[in-house]
Amino acid sequence: MLIGSLTAFSEVSAQSVNREPFAASQKSDDGVIVAYPNPARDFIVVKSKDSSVKLESVTFYSILGVQVAEYAVNMNSGEIRLDRLRPGKYLMRYTMSDNTQKVTQIVKQ
């Protein structure tokens, strides 16, 4: 299992971060969180759409279902470094503070 770094930021600074322009198609939005950019290179930003619900943890699995990385977030939003993951498709499972769990697919370039 890889342990990586997590950079967290407040709701205010999340709006002021200006990385690269991205199209709406580069966002993964399932109604609970927004994750972008997708495909990603070195990082992915995850953000809870409900400010009263925190993102507890994010776990990455290979497309074969093998856990490859896990991050404790415990905030409404954060930037997760992906530079230790190999390029490919991953399943990203996240757990929210209200015990909601969902899985979405991301691509690491």
mmCIF file of C-alpha atoms in Angstrom:
data_model
loop_
_atom_site.group_PDB
_atom_site.id
_atom_site.type_symbol
_atom_site.label_atom_id
_atom_site.label_comp_id
_atom_site.label_asym_id
_atom_site.label_seq_id
_atom_site.Cartn_x
_atom_site.Cartn_y
_atom_site.Cartn_z
ATOM 1 C CA MET A 1 0.000 0.000 0.000
ATOM 2 C CA LEU A 2 1.291 3.452 -0.869
ATOM 3 C CA ILE A 3 0.982 6.292 1.569
ATOM 4 C CA GLY A 4 0.995 9.676 -0.124
ATOM 5 C CA SER A 5 0.637 13.279 0.799
ATOM 6 C CA LEU A 6 -2.553 15.246 1.152
ATOM 7 C CA THR A 7 -2.780 18.996 0.905
ATOM 8 C CA ALA A 8 -5.938 20.378 2.458
ATOM 9 C CA PHE A 9 -7.372 23.829 2.077
ATOM 10 C CA SER A 10 -10.365 25.743 3.296
ATOM 11 C CA GLU A 11 -13.464 26.507 1.263
ATOM 12 C CA VAL A 12 -12.226 30.083 0.714
ATOM 13 C CA SER A 13 -8.772 29.158 -0.569
ATOM 14 C CA ALA A 14 -10.203 26.362 -2.730
ATOM 15 C CA GLN A 15 -11.892 28.999 -4.846
ATOM 16 C CA SER A 16 -8.697 31.008 -5.203
ATOM 17 C CA VAL A 17 -6.558 28.092 -6.412
ATOM 18 C CA ASN A 18 -5.976 28.533 -10.119
ATOM 19 C CA ARG A 19 -4.079 25.560 -11.540
ATOM 20 C CA GLU A 20 -5.021 25.069 -15.158
ATOM 21 C CA PRO A 21 -8.209 25.828 -17.007
ATOM 22 C CA PHE A 22 -10.314 22.694 -17.373
ATOM 23 C CA ALA A 23 -13.451 21.801 -19.243
ATOM 24 C CA ALA A 24 -16.577 20.547 -17.504
ATOM 25 C CA SER A 25 -15.876 17.091 -18.941
ATOM 26 C CA GLN A 26 -12.769 16.885 -16.752
ATOM 27 C CA LYS A 27 -14.819 16.911 -13.551
ATOM 28 C CA SER A 28 -16.165 13.800 -11.903
ATOM 29 C CA ASP A 29 -19.414 14.871 -10.231
ATOM 30 C CA ASP A 30 -21.696 12.210 -8.766
ATOM 31 C CA GLY A 31 -23.848 14.582 -6.726
ATOM 32 C CA VAL A 32 -21.922 14.018 -3.471
ATOM 33 C CA ILE A 33 -18.356 15.058 -4.350
ATOM 34 C CA VAL A 34 -16.564 16.758 -7.197
ATOM 35 C CA ALA A 35 -13.157 15.375 -8.214
ATOM 36 C CA TYR A 36 -10.951 17.105 -10.786
ATOM 37 C CA PRO A 37 -8.990 17.114 -13.020
ATOM 38 C CA ASN A 38 -9.829 13.751 -14.548
ATOM 39 C CA PRO A 39 -7.620 12.528 -16.162
ATOM 40 C CA ALA A 40 -5.044 13.643 -13.588
ATOM 41 C CA ARG A 41 -1.257 13.808 -13.573
ATOM 42 C CA ASP A 42 0.179 14.654 -10.146
ATOM 43 C CA PHE A 43 -2.877 15.500 -8.036
ATOM 44 C CA ILE A 44 -6.639 15.314 -7.835
ATOM 45 C CA VAL A 45 -8.835 17.771 -5.942
ATOM 46 C CA VAL A 46 -11.775 16.242 -4.079
ATOM 47 C CA LYS A 47 -14.507 18.452 -2.676
ATOM 48 C CA SER A 48 -17.717 17.655 -0.808
ATOM 49 C CA LYS A 49 -20.755 19.323 -2.361
ATOM 50 C CA ASP A 50 -22.456 19.552 1.050
ATOM 51 C CA SER A 51 -20.438 21.776 3.391
ATOM 52 C CA SER A 52 -21.928 20.051 6.448
ATOM 53 C CA VAL A 53 -20.548 16.645 5.388
ATOM 54 C CA LYS A 54 -16.812 15.969 5.525
ATOM 55 C CA LEU A 55 -14.850 13.696 3.266
ATOM 56 C CA GLU A 56 -13.415 11.146 5.727
ATOM 57 C CA SER A 57 -11.176 9.000 3.511
ATOM 58 C CA VAL A 58 -10.256 8.256 -0.081
ATOM 59 C CA THR A 59 -9.003 4.824 -1.174
ATOM 60 C CA PHE A 60 -7.631 3.971 -4.603
ATOM 61 C CA TYR A 61 -7.933 0.519 -6.154
ATOM 62 C CA SER A 62 -6.410 -0.848 -9.326
ATOM 63 C CA ILE A 63 -8.905 -1.793 -12.008
ATOM 64 C CA LEU A 64 -8.451 -5.388 -10.747
ATOM 65 C CA GLY A 65 -9.665 -4.382 -7.269
ATOM 66 C CA VAL A 66 -6.301 -4.335 -5.457
ATOM 67 C CA GLN A 67 -5.973 -1.468 -2.950
ATOM 68 C CA VAL A 68 -3.008 0.713 -3.970
ATOM 69 C CA ALA A 69 -3.344 3.849 -1.803
ATOM 70 C CA GLU A 70 -5.411 5.240 1.063
ATOM 71 C CA TYR A 71 -5.695 8.799 2.346
ATOM 72 C CA ALA A 72 -7.350 10.178 5.480
ATOM 73 C CA VAL A 73 -8.891 13.517 4.536
ATOM 74 C CA ASN A 74 -11.265 14.558 7.370
ATOM 75 C CA MET A 75 -12.134 17.844 5.653
ATOM 76 C CA ASN A 76 -14.626 19.207 3.130
ATOM 77 C CA SER A 77 -11.972 19.403 0.406
ATOM 78 C CA GLY A 78 -8.397 18.485 -0.257
ATOM 79 C CA GLU A 79 -5.729 17.922 -2.880
ATOM 80 C CA ILE A 80 -4.453 14.356 -3.094
ATOM 81 C CA ARG A 81 -1.027 13.759 -4.633
ATOM 82 C CA LEU A 82 -1.062 10.985 -7.242
ATOM 83 C CA ASP A 83 2.567 11.120 -8.329
ATOM 84 C CA ARG A 84 3.303 7.711 -6.760
ATOM 85 C CA LEU A 85 0.593 5.947 -8.758
ATOM 86 C CA ARG A 86 1.444 4.459 -12.132
ATOM 87 C CA PRO A 87 -0.448 5.727 -15.174
ATOM 88 C CA GLY A 88 -3.729 3.885 -15.698
ATOM 89 C CA LYS A 89 -7.341 3.610 -14.592
ATOM 90 C CA TYR A 90 -8.208 3.487 -10.890
ATOM 91 C CA LEU A 91 -11.340 3.151 -8.841
ATOM 92 C CA MET A 92 -11.572 5.865 -6.183
ATOM 93 C CA ARG A 93 -13.745 4.936 -3.196
ATOM 94 C CA TYR A 94 -14.548 7.668 -0.743
ATOM 95 C CA THR A 95 -16.289 7.637 2.601
ATOM 96 C CA MET A 96 -18.164 10.666 3.912
ATOM 97 C CA SER A 97 -18.773 11.649 7.550
ATOM 98 C CA ASP A 98 -22.446 10.625 7.165
ATOM 99 C CA ASN A 99 -21.214 7.088 6.224
ATOM 100 C CA THR A 100 -22.014 7.532 2.520
ATOM 101 C CA GLN A 101 -19.629 5.473 0.408
ATOM 102 C CA LYS A 102 -19.312 5.783 -3.347
ATOM 103 C CA VAL A 103 -16.918 4.661 -6.043
ATOM 104 C CA THR A 104 -15.886 6.622 -9.119
ATOM 105 C CA GLN A 105 -13.286 5.979 -11.788
ATOM 106 C CA ILE A 106 -10.287 8.232 -12.400
ATOM 107 C CA VAL A 107 -7.478 8.090 -14.916
ATOM 108 C CA LYS A 108 -3.865 8.772 -13.893
ATOM 109 C CA GLN A 109 -1.764 10.003 -16.816
#
